[in-house]
Amino acid sequence: MNNPAEQIIAANKANMDAFEGAAKKAYAGVEKLVELNMAASKAALGESFNHAKAVMSVKTPQEFMSLQAAFFQPMAEKSTAYFQHVQSIATEGSEDFTKQFEAKVAEAQKALGASVDQLVKNAPAGSEAAVAAFQSALSQSQKAVESAQATIKKASATAQANFAVASKQATDLAKKASKV
């Protein structure tokens, strides 16, 4: 496969396959999140009805306060568990996508480099300046892609750290609220 057009077509096919795989993984992550939310909603609904029934049978204010405390106290733990599940789903999907994206970009850059090398070898005499300019532009674009990848990684790490902090703060607030 020395023909640059064939190399580009093969690279495009590989990129389409990679995009399809990434889309499937993204949908799998969304499915996990939907399943988690459905399970959490179902559990919350059942607990709410059971609590409402219990509240209707209360006879004294002390019983009511005791019942309320017993209802709200486990919410902090449930909130923590929920946020941890969400974070693990998001992290898992993000890591898979990033690894796959980086691998495909590296493959594409390698294939493009091979195609350019082939074109340079077959370039007509007198086109050295144009070829050098093209190679320089290609090199700069590859550096820009690498810089973008580094920025995306940093932003992803920052977002995950912020999510972890927000999750902890929400859990702490829920614990404090349940003690009041």
XYZ file of N, CA, C and O in Angstrom:
720
model
N 0.846 -1.180 0.000
C 0.000 0.000 0.000
C 0.890 1.241 0.000
O 0.928 1.994 0.950
N 1.591 1.469 -1.085
C 2.472 2.623 -1.206
C 1.760 3.833 -1.767
O 2.283 4.929 -1.721
N 0.587 3.630 -2.287
C -0.187 4.721 -2.858
C -0.707 5.608 -1.727
O -1.426 5.133 -0.842
N -0.360 6.910 -1.743
C -0.829 7.798 -0.663
C -2.357 7.845 -0.548
O -2.886 7.931 0.552
N -3.053 7.778 -1.660
C -4.525 7.802 -1.606
C -5.054 6.586 -0.866
O -5.989 6.701 -0.055
N -4.457 5.411 -1.112
C -4.884 4.200 -0.410
C -4.603 4.314 1.087
O -5.390 3.858 1.912
N -3.473 4.921 1.427
C -3.124 5.102 2.838
C -4.127 6.023 3.523
O -4.550 5.765 4.656
N -4.494 7.076 2.846
C -5.456 8.020 3.424
C -6.820 7.358 3.573
O -7.494 7.517 4.598
N -7.235 6.582 2.564
C -8.522 5.876 2.642
C -8.501 4.882 3.796
O -9.467 4.796 4.573
N -7.408 4.141 3.932
C -7.296 3.178 5.032
C -7.327 3.886 6.385
O -7.974 3.415 7.324
N -6.647 5.017 6.478
C -6.655 5.778 7.735
C -8.058 6.283 8.053
O -8.496 6.241 9.203
N -8.769 6.747 7.026
C -10.139 7.223 7.238
C -11.058 6.092 7.692
O -11.915 6.294 8.561
N -10.886 4.900 7.109
C -11.698 3.754 7.532
C -11.404 3.408 8.988
O -12.318 3.149 9.776
N -10.120 3.411 9.332
C -9.738 3.109 10.715
C -10.307 4.159 11.666
O -10.783 3.823 12.759
N -10.278 5.413 11.255
C -10.832 6.481 12.098
C -12.333 6.328 12.266
O -12.871 6.567 13.350
N -13.029 5.925 11.206
C -14.478 5.714 11.298
C -14.782 4.562 12.248
O -15.707 4.648 13.067
N -13.991 3.492 12.162
C -14.176 2.369 13.081
C -13.929 2.808 14.526
O -14.662 2.417 15.437
N -12.901 3.621 14.716
C -12.601 4.119 16.061
C -13.732 5.006 16.568
O -14.119 4.926 17.739
N -14.264 5.848 15.696
C -15.374 6.717 16.095
C -16.604 5.880 16.474
O -17.282 6.176 17.462
N -16.851 4.825 15.703
C -17.973 3.939 16.014
C -17.781 3.290 17.380
O -18.700 3.235 18.199
N -16.555 2.827 17.653
C -16.264 2.227 18.959
C -16.438 3.214 20.092
O -16.989 2.888 21.143
N -15.981 4.446 19.867
C -16.119 5.478 20.902
C -17.588 5.807 21.147
O -18.014 5.994 22.295
N -18.368 5.866 20.069
C -19.801 6.156 20.217
C -20.493 5.047 20.998
O -21.335 5.311 21.872
N -20.123 3.804 20.710
C -20.725 2.678 21.439
C -20.366 2.732 22.918
O -21.204 2.467 23.779
N -19.109 3.083 23.217
C -18.702 3.192 24.627
C -19.432 4.346 25.319
O -19.804 4.244 26.479
N -19.630 5.429 24.594
C -20.358 6.560 25.172
C -21.791 6.152 25.502
O -22.311 6.481 26.573
N -22.432 5.432 24.581
C -23.794 4.964 24.845
C -23.827 3.993 26.019
O -24.768 4.013 26.821
N -22.798 3.154 26.139
C -22.743 2.227 27.271
C -22.666 3.003 28.583
O -23.319 2.634 29.566
N -21.893 4.078 28.603
C -21.804 4.913 29.794
C -23.124 5.571 30.122
O -23.541 5.622 31.289
N -23.813 6.052 29.100
C -25.128 6.672 29.307
C -26.111 5.632 29.826
O -26.909 5.910 30.729
N -26.057 4.421 29.273
C -26.938 3.350 29.751
C -26.698 3.055 31.227
O -27.644 2.885 32.001
N -25.418 3.000 31.630
C -25.099 2.762 33.045
C -25.649 3.879 33.917
O -26.190 3.629 34.995
N -25.518 5.111 33.448
C -26.009 6.247 34.211
C -27.541 6.215 34.317
O -28.098 6.474 35.392
N -28.214 5.866 33.237
C -29.676 5.764 33.251
C -30.111 4.659 34.211
O -31.052 4.834 35.000
N -29.419 3.508 34.153
C -29.751 2.407 35.068
C -29.573 2.832 36.525
O -30.412 2.532 37.372
N -28.470 3.523 36.800
C -28.225 4.005 38.161
C -29.330 4.960 38.597
O -29.863 4.843 39.708
N -29.689 5.897 37.740
C -30.731 6.866 38.085
C -32.090 6.200 38.263
O -32.853 6.582 39.157
N -32.380 5.222 37.431
C -33.663 4.520 37.583
C -33.701 3.757 38.910
O -34.706 3.791 39.623
N -32.616 3.076 39.245
C -32.570 2.330 40.506
C -32.672 3.287 41.699
O -33.403 3.009 42.659
N -31.958 4.400 41.630
C -32.005 5.370 42.724
C -33.397 5.983 42.851
O -33.908 6.149 43.964
N -34.019 6.308 41.731
C -35.373 6.882 41.757
C -36.384 5.895 42.321
O -37.245 6.260 43.133
N -36.268 4.651 41.882
C -37.195 3.621 42.367
C -37.046 3.430 43.873
O -38.042 3.366 44.600
N -35.802 3.368 44.340
C -35.566 3.202 45.777
C -36.083 4.411 46.556
O -36.728 4.259 47.598
N -35.816 5.612 46.049
C -36.271 6.825 46.733
C -37.797 6.894 46.793
O -38.369 7.293 47.810
N -38.440 6.501 45.715
C -39.905 6.520 45.685
C -40.485 5.554 46.718
O -41.386 5.916 47.491
N -39.927 4.354 46.754
C -40.403 3.370 47.732
C -40.184 3.839 49.156
O -41.074 3.719 50.009
N -39.001 4.387 49.416
C -38.696 4.880 50.758
C -39.594 6.055 51.138
O -40.024 6.163 52.294
N -39.891 6.906 50.179
C -40.755 8.060 50.457
C -42.166 7.619 50.825
O -42.764 8.151 51.773
N -42.704 6.666 50.087
C -44.050 6.176 50.420
C -44.074 5.476 51.770
O -45.011 5.674 52.556
N -43.054 4.682 52.045
C -42.992 4.010 53.347
C -42.889 5.033 54.475
O -43.527 4.892 55.519
N -42.109 6.083 54.249
C -41.967 7.124 55.265
C -43.287 7.877 55.443
O -43.689 8.178 56.585
N -43.944 8.179 54.348
C -45.231 8.894 54.440
C -46.252 8.066 55.220
O -47.006 8.610 56.045
N -46.275 6.786 54.972
C -47.192 5.907 55.706
C -46.851 5.902 57.201
O -47.751 5.925 58.050
N -45.544 5.871 57.488
C -45.118 5.872 58.894
C -45.476 7.193 59.560
O -45.893 7.215 60.728
N -45.333 8.302 58.847
C -45.660 9.621 59.409
C -47.146 9.691 59.743
O -47.541 10.284 60.749
N -47.976 9.084 58.924
C -49.422 9.127 59.165
C -49.830 8.360 60.416
O -50.899 8.620 60.978
N -48.983 7.452 60.857
C -49.332 6.684 62.062
C -48.693 7.237 63.327
O -48.868 6.674 64.407
N -47.985 8.353 63.229
C -47.322 8.967 64.382
C -48.367 9.593 65.298
O -49.320 10.219 64.849
N -48.126 9.463 66.604
C -49.092 9.979 67.570
C -48.538 11.140 68.401
O -49.300 11.936 68.917
N -47.205 11.227 68.532
C -46.624 12.283 69.363
C -45.542 13.037 68.575
O -44.964 12.497 67.626
N -45.277 14.289 68.975
C -44.205 15.046 68.314
C -42.838 14.365 68.462
O -42.017 14.418 67.559
N -42.598 13.717 69.594
C -41.323 13.023 69.780
C -41.181 11.865 68.786
O -40.102 11.649 68.231
N -42.260 11.147 68.575
C -42.235 10.056 67.584
C -41.947 10.618 66.192
O -41.189 10.029 65.427
N -42.577 11.748 65.896
C -42.374 12.380 64.590
C -40.911 12.776 64.398
O -40.314 12.505 63.351
N -40.314 13.420 65.407
C -38.922 13.856 65.309
C -37.992 12.654 65.181
O -37.033 12.670 64.399
N -38.262 11.627 65.908
C -37.454 10.408 65.847
C -37.555 9.757 64.468
O -36.554 9.310 63.887
N -38.767 9.739 63.946
C -38.997 9.163 62.613
C -38.290 9.981 61.535
O -37.662 9.415 60.630
N -38.356 11.297 61.650
C -37.692 12.162 60.668
C -36.177 11.955 60.706
O -35.528 11.865 59.662
N -35.623 11.905 61.901
C -34.175 11.710 62.036
C -33.754 10.372 61.438
O -32.744 10.281 60.729
N -34.543 9.343 61.696
C -34.237 8.013 61.155
C -34.347 7.986 59.630
O -33.643 7.232 58.965
N -35.211 8.811 59.082
C -35.395 8.856 57.622
C -34.250 9.597 56.941
O -33.732 9.145 55.914
N -33.851 10.730 57.508
C -32.859 11.565 56.845
C -31.407 11.150 57.112
O -30.523 11.462 56.318
N -31.147 10.466 58.189
C -29.776 10.110 58.529
C -29.094 9.257 57.448
O -27.974 9.564 57.048
N -29.701 8.222 56.920
C -29.004 7.408 55.907
C -28.879 8.102 54.548
O -28.168 7.625 53.673
N -29.525 9.240 54.379
C -29.451 9.935 53.094
C -28.035 10.381 52.752
O -27.647 10.371 51.588
N -27.265 10.768 53.739
C -25.887 11.190 53.480
C -25.084 10.035 52.891
O -24.358 10.204 51.909
N -25.246 8.863 53.464
C -24.527 7.693 52.960
C -25.017 7.316 51.561
O -24.208 6.973 50.688
N -26.302 7.409 51.344
C -26.848 7.087 50.025
C -26.399 8.106 48.984
O -26.083 7.738 47.845
N -26.339 9.361 49.375
C -25.871 10.397 48.458
C -24.409 10.167 48.103
O -24.016 10.292 46.938
N -23.613 9.829 49.086
C -22.201 9.551 48.835
C -22.051 8.389 47.869
O -21.279 8.463 46.908
N -22.776 7.322 48.102
C -22.695 6.148 47.234
C -23.137 6.494 45.810
O -22.497 6.085 44.837
N -24.195 7.275 45.696
C -24.693 7.674 44.374
C -23.643 8.494 43.628
O -23.324 8.207 42.471
N -23.090 9.516 44.289
C -22.087 10.361 43.640
C -20.835 9.571 43.277
O -20.213 9.817 42.248
N -20.464 8.612 44.096
C -19.310 7.778 43.771
C -19.591 6.923 42.530
O -18.709 6.750 41.694
N -20.804 6.402 42.419
C -21.175 5.629 41.224
C -21.125 6.515 39.978
O -20.602 6.110 38.942
N -21.697 7.694 40.081
C -21.692 8.618 38.936
C -20.257 8.953 38.543
O -19.910 8.932 37.353
N -19.431 9.243 39.531
C -18.046 9.589 39.240
C -17.314 8.418 38.599
O -16.546 8.608 37.654
N -17.537 7.199 39.066
C -16.845 6.049 38.473
C -17.301 5.820 37.036
O -16.486 5.496 36.170
N -18.582 6.015 36.755
C -19.082 5.874 35.387
C -18.451 6.930 34.490
O -17.982 6.633 33.392
N -18.425 8.160 34.965
C -17.851 9.248 34.169
C -16.355 9.053 33.951
O -15.845 9.243 32.843
N -15.650 8.662 34.990
C -14.206 8.460 34.886
C -13.884 7.313 33.943
O -12.997 7.430 33.095
N -14.611 6.229 34.079
C -14.383 5.061 33.218
C -14.580 5.422 31.750
O -13.743 5.113 30.908
N -15.676 6.092 31.460
C -15.952 6.481 30.074
C -14.930 7.463 29.545
O -14.486 7.361 28.396
N -14.524 8.390 30.369
C -13.551 9.396 29.959
C -12.193 8.765 29.682
O -11.542 9.084 28.693
N -11.763 7.868 30.551
C -10.465 7.216 30.368
C -10.445 6.378 29.094
O -9.481 6.432 28.334
N -11.500 5.603 28.865
C -11.568 4.777 27.657
C -11.525 5.639 26.406
O -10.792 5.352 25.460
N -12.319 6.690 26.412
C -12.381 7.567 25.243
C -11.029 8.230 24.993
O -10.554 8.283 23.862
N -10.400 8.719 26.049
C -9.110 9.405 25.912
C -8.044 8.465 25.371
O -7.298 8.828 24.458
N -7.976 7.246 25.919
C -6.988 6.281 25.441
C -7.205 5.967 23.961
O -6.259 5.945 23.174
N -8.448 5.714 23.605
C -8.756 5.377 22.221
C -8.467 6.560 21.298
O -7.887 6.388 20.220
N -8.833 7.752 21.715
C -8.609 8.939 20.908
C -7.119 9.166 20.685
O -6.677 9.417 19.565
N -6.343 9.072 21.751
C -4.903 9.296 21.627
C -4.247 8.258 20.722
O -3.370 8.588 19.915
N -4.674 7.009 20.851
C -4.103 5.956 19.997
C -4.426 6.212 18.531
O -3.558 6.067 17.657
N -5.643 6.614 18.260
C -6.043 6.861 16.868
C -5.369 8.102 16.299
O -5.005 8.123 15.123
N -5.195 9.105 17.109
C -4.489 10.300 16.629
C -3.048 9.949 16.295
O -2.512 10.375 15.267
N -2.416 9.154 17.140
C -1.027 8.744 16.877
C -0.945 7.931 15.588
O -0.042 8.140 14.771
N -1.905 7.016 15.395
C -1.930 6.225 14.155
C -2.140 7.120 12.942
O -1.481 6.941 11.908
N -3.063 8.052 13.067
C -3.347 8.953 11.947
C -2.132 9.817 11.618
O -1.813 10.029 10.438
N -1.457 10.301 12.647
C -0.262 11.113 12.415
C 0.828 10.290 11.731
O 1.501 10.769 10.826
N 0.970 9.042 12.151
C 1.972 8.163 11.552
C 1.629 7.892 10.087
O 2.498 7.967 9.218
N 0.357 7.598 9.814
C -0.070 7.331 8.437
C 0.094 8.573 7.566
O 0.548 8.485 6.416
N -0.258 9.718 8.116
C -0.108 10.957 7.364
C 1.362 11.243 7.090
O 1.731 11.643 5.990
N 2.193 11.005 8.099
C 3.637 11.194 7.911
C 4.184 10.290 6.820
O 4.989 10.723 5.988
N 3.740 9.037 6.791
C 4.187 8.110 5.747
C 3.708 8.580 4.374
O 4.446 8.506 3.386
N 2.478 9.065 4.308
C 1.946 9.573 3.043
C 2.733 10.784 2.565
O 3.058 10.900 1.381
N 3.042 11.672 3.487
C 3.806 12.874 3.127
C 5.198 12.482 2.665
O 5.711 13.020 1.671
N 5.828 11.532 3.366
C 7.152 11.070 2.945
C 7.103 10.509 1.528
O 8.001 10.764 0.717
N 6.056 9.761 1.234
C 5.892 9.196 -0.109
C 5.702 10.313 -1.133
O 6.281 10.267 -2.211
N 4.897 11.303 -0.785
C 4.683 12.427 -1.702
C 5.966 13.219 -1.919
O 6.252 13.673 -3.028
N 6.749 13.393 -0.852
C 8.002 14.138 -0.948
C 8.965 13.418 -1.888
O 9.641 14.049 -2.708
N 9.009 12.098 -1.771
C 9.897 11.319 -2.638
C 9.525 11.480 -4.110
O 10.384 11.439 -4.980
N 8.230 11.624 -4.365
C 7.736 11.710 -5.745
C 7.519 13.152 -6.207
O 6.967 13.373 -7.278
N 7.910 14.120 -5.385
C 7.714 15.524 -5.745
C 8.588 15.893 -6.939
O 9.725 15.429 -7.051
N 8.041 16.706 -7.817
C 8.836 17.109 -8.985
C 10.008 18.009 -8.584
O 9.979 18.678 -7.539
N 11.012 18.020 -9.418
C 12.186 18.848 -9.162
C 11.783 20.318 -9.139
O 10.901 20.747 -9.873
N 12.404 21.086 -8.255
C 12.110 22.506 -8.150
C 11.017 22.831 -7.154
O 10.695 23.993 -6.937
N 10.405 21.814 -6.535
C 9.320 22.069 -5.586
C 9.794 21.935 -4.138
O 8.977 21.796 -3.240
N 11.094 22.001 -3.932
C 11.654 21.810 -2.595
C 11.124 22.836 -1.594
O 10.828 22.511 -0.449
N 10.999 24.073 -2.011
C 10.520 25.132 -1.103
C 9.073 24.874 -0.697
O 8.703 25.015 0.483
N 8.249 24.484 -1.650
C 6.847 24.200 -1.354
C 6.732 22.976 -0.450
O 5.928 22.955 0.499
N 7.537 21.968 -0.712
C 7.525 20.757 0.110
C 7.969 21.093 1.530
O 7.365 20.641 2.507
N 9.015 21.894 1.663
C 9.500 22.283 2.993
C 8.434 23.073 3.748
O 8.228 22.864 4.948
N 7.751 23.965 3.058
C 6.684 24.745 3.696
C 5.544 23.827 4.144
O 4.996 23.985 5.243
N 5.203 22.857 3.295
C 4.133 21.914 3.630
C 4.531 21.075 4.840
O 3.732 20.883 5.757
N 5.781 20.582 4.852
C 6.248 19.779 5.984
C 6.275 20.604 7.268
O 5.935 20.098 8.341
N 6.642 21.858 7.169
C 6.642 22.735 8.340
C 5.222 22.935 8.867
O 4.986 22.867 10.077
N 4.298 23.173 7.956
C 2.896 23.355 8.362
C 2.357 22.084 8.998
O 1.636 22.137 10.010
N 2.708 20.942 8.436
C 2.270 19.659 8.986
C 2.841 19.457 10.386
O 2.125 19.049 11.311
N 4.109 19.764 10.553
C 4.748 19.635 11.853
C 4.070 20.536 12.882
O 3.813 20.122 14.020
N 3.754 21.762 12.493
C 3.087 22.697 13.405
C 1.688 22.206 13.768
O 1.258 22.335 14.926
N 0.983 21.630 12.797
C -0.370 21.134 13.093
C -0.302 19.942 14.037
O -1.148 19.805 14.928
N 0.704 19.087 13.883
C 0.858 17.956 14.797
C 1.193 18.443 16.213
O 0.687 17.904 17.193
N 2.005 19.475 16.308
C 2.310 20.041 17.622
C 1.061 20.659 18.249
O 0.858 20.569 19.458
N 0.221 21.270 17.427
C -1.026 21.850 17.934
C -1.955 20.754 18.454
O -2.597 20.922 19.506
N -2.013 19.630 17.745
C -2.850 18.505 18.196
C -2.321 17.975 19.528
O -3.096 17.719 20.456
N -1.004 17.827 19.638
C -0.412 17.346 20.888
C -0.696 18.316 22.038
O -0.992 17.904 23.151
N -0.618 19.601 21.747
C -0.914 20.612 22.765
C -2.379 20.543 23.186
O -2.701 20.645 24.376
N -3.260 20.359 22.212
C -4.694 20.238 22.513
C -4.952 19.003 23.363
O -5.753 19.047 24.310
N -4.273 17.893 23.048
C -4.441 16.681 23.847
C -4.006 16.915 25.288
O -4.682 16.486 26.221
N -2.884 17.587 25.459
C -2.395 17.872 26.812
C -3.381 18.759 27.559
O -3.656 18.538 28.746
N -3.946 19.748 26.869
C -4.923 20.646 27.489
C -6.187 19.883 27.876
O -6.743 20.092 28.963
N -6.632 18.998 26.997
C -7.830 18.196 27.283
C -7.592 17.299 28.490
O -8.461 17.173 29.365
N -6.417 16.681 28.558
C -6.095 15.829 29.710
C -6.122 16.635 31.001
O -6.669 16.208 32.013
N -5.514 17.807 30.947
C -5.458 18.657 32.144
C -6.863 19.102 32.554
O -7.213 19.066 33.735
N -7.673 19.487 31.576
C -9.037 19.920 31.875
C -9.860 18.762 32.434
O -10.651 18.942 33.367
N -9.664 17.582 31.887
C -10.385 16.405 32.374
C -9.995 16.093 33.815
O -10.852 15.806 34.651
N -8.706 16.155 34.102
C -8.244 15.893 35.464
C -8.798 16.938 36.431
O -9.226 16.605 37.539
N -8.803 18.181 35.997
C -9.346 19.257 36.835
C -10.839 19.059 37.076
O -11.318 19.210 38.206
N -11.562 18.694 36.024
C -13.008 18.462 36.161
C -13.284 17.304 37.113
O -14.193 17.383 37.954
N -12.501 16.239 37.011
C -12.696 15.103 37.914
C -12.390 15.491 39.352
O -13.105 15.090 40.277
N -11.338 16.273 39.544
C -11.006 16.724 40.893
C -12.112 17.619 41.454
O -12.508 17.475 42.617
N -12.623 18.520 40.623
C -13.722 19.395 41.051
C -14.976 18.591 41.375
O -15.687 18.896 42.331
N -15.241 17.560 40.578
C -16.404 16.712 40.827
C -16.253 15.986 42.162
O -17.215 15.884 42.936
N -15.041 15.514 42.431
C -14.802 14.819 43.700
C -15.007 15.762 44.880
O -15.605 15.389 45.892
N -14.523 17.002 44.752
C -14.695 17.994 45.820
C -16.176 18.318 46.006
O -16.674 18.366 47.141
N -16.893 18.518 44.897
C -18.318 18.831 44.984
C -19.087 17.667 45.601
O -20.003 17.868 46.411
N -18.719 16.459 45.241
C -19.370 15.278 45.805
C -19.148 15.212 47.313
O -20.067 14.947 48.078
N -17.920 15.471 47.738
C -17.613 15.446 49.172
C -18.375 16.542 49.912
O -18.920 16.316 50.989
N -18.439 17.726 49.312
C -19.161 18.827 49.948
C -20.654 18.503 50.063
O -21.268 18.773 51.099
N -21.217 17.926 49.021
C -22.637 17.562 49.061
C -22.882 16.505 50.125
O -23.873 16.563 50.864
N -21.976 15.564 50.223
C -22.109 14.520 51.235
C -22.005 15.110 52.639
O -22.800 14.769 53.521
N -21.046 15.995 52.838
C -20.881 16.636 54.129
C -22.119 17.441 54.520
O -22.579 17.400 55.665
N -22.677 18.161 53.540
C -23.898 18.936 53.814
C -25.063 18.025 54.167
O -25.850 18.317 55.080
N -25.165 16.911 53.427
C -26.256 15.968 53.728
C -26.087 15.374 55.116
O -27.073 15.202 55.846
N -24.847 15.084 55.505
C -24.620 14.538 56.849
C -24.995 15.562 57.919
O -25.625 15.226 58.908
N -24.600 16.825 57.691
C -24.927 17.871 58.657
C -26.438 18.075 58.755
O -26.985 18.241 59.836
N -27.107 18.044 57.603
C -28.556 18.244 57.585
C -29.275 17.116 58.299
O -30.294 17.324 58.958
N -28.740 15.909 58.166
C -29.414 14.771 58.815
C -29.229 14.783 60.329
O -29.993 14.167 61.052
N -28.204 15.495 60.812
C -27.972 15.551 62.262
C -28.799 16.632 62.933
O -28.950 16.645 64.143
N -29.315 17.571 62.136
C -30.070 18.688 62.708
C -31.431 18.265 63.155
O -32.041 17.380 62.877
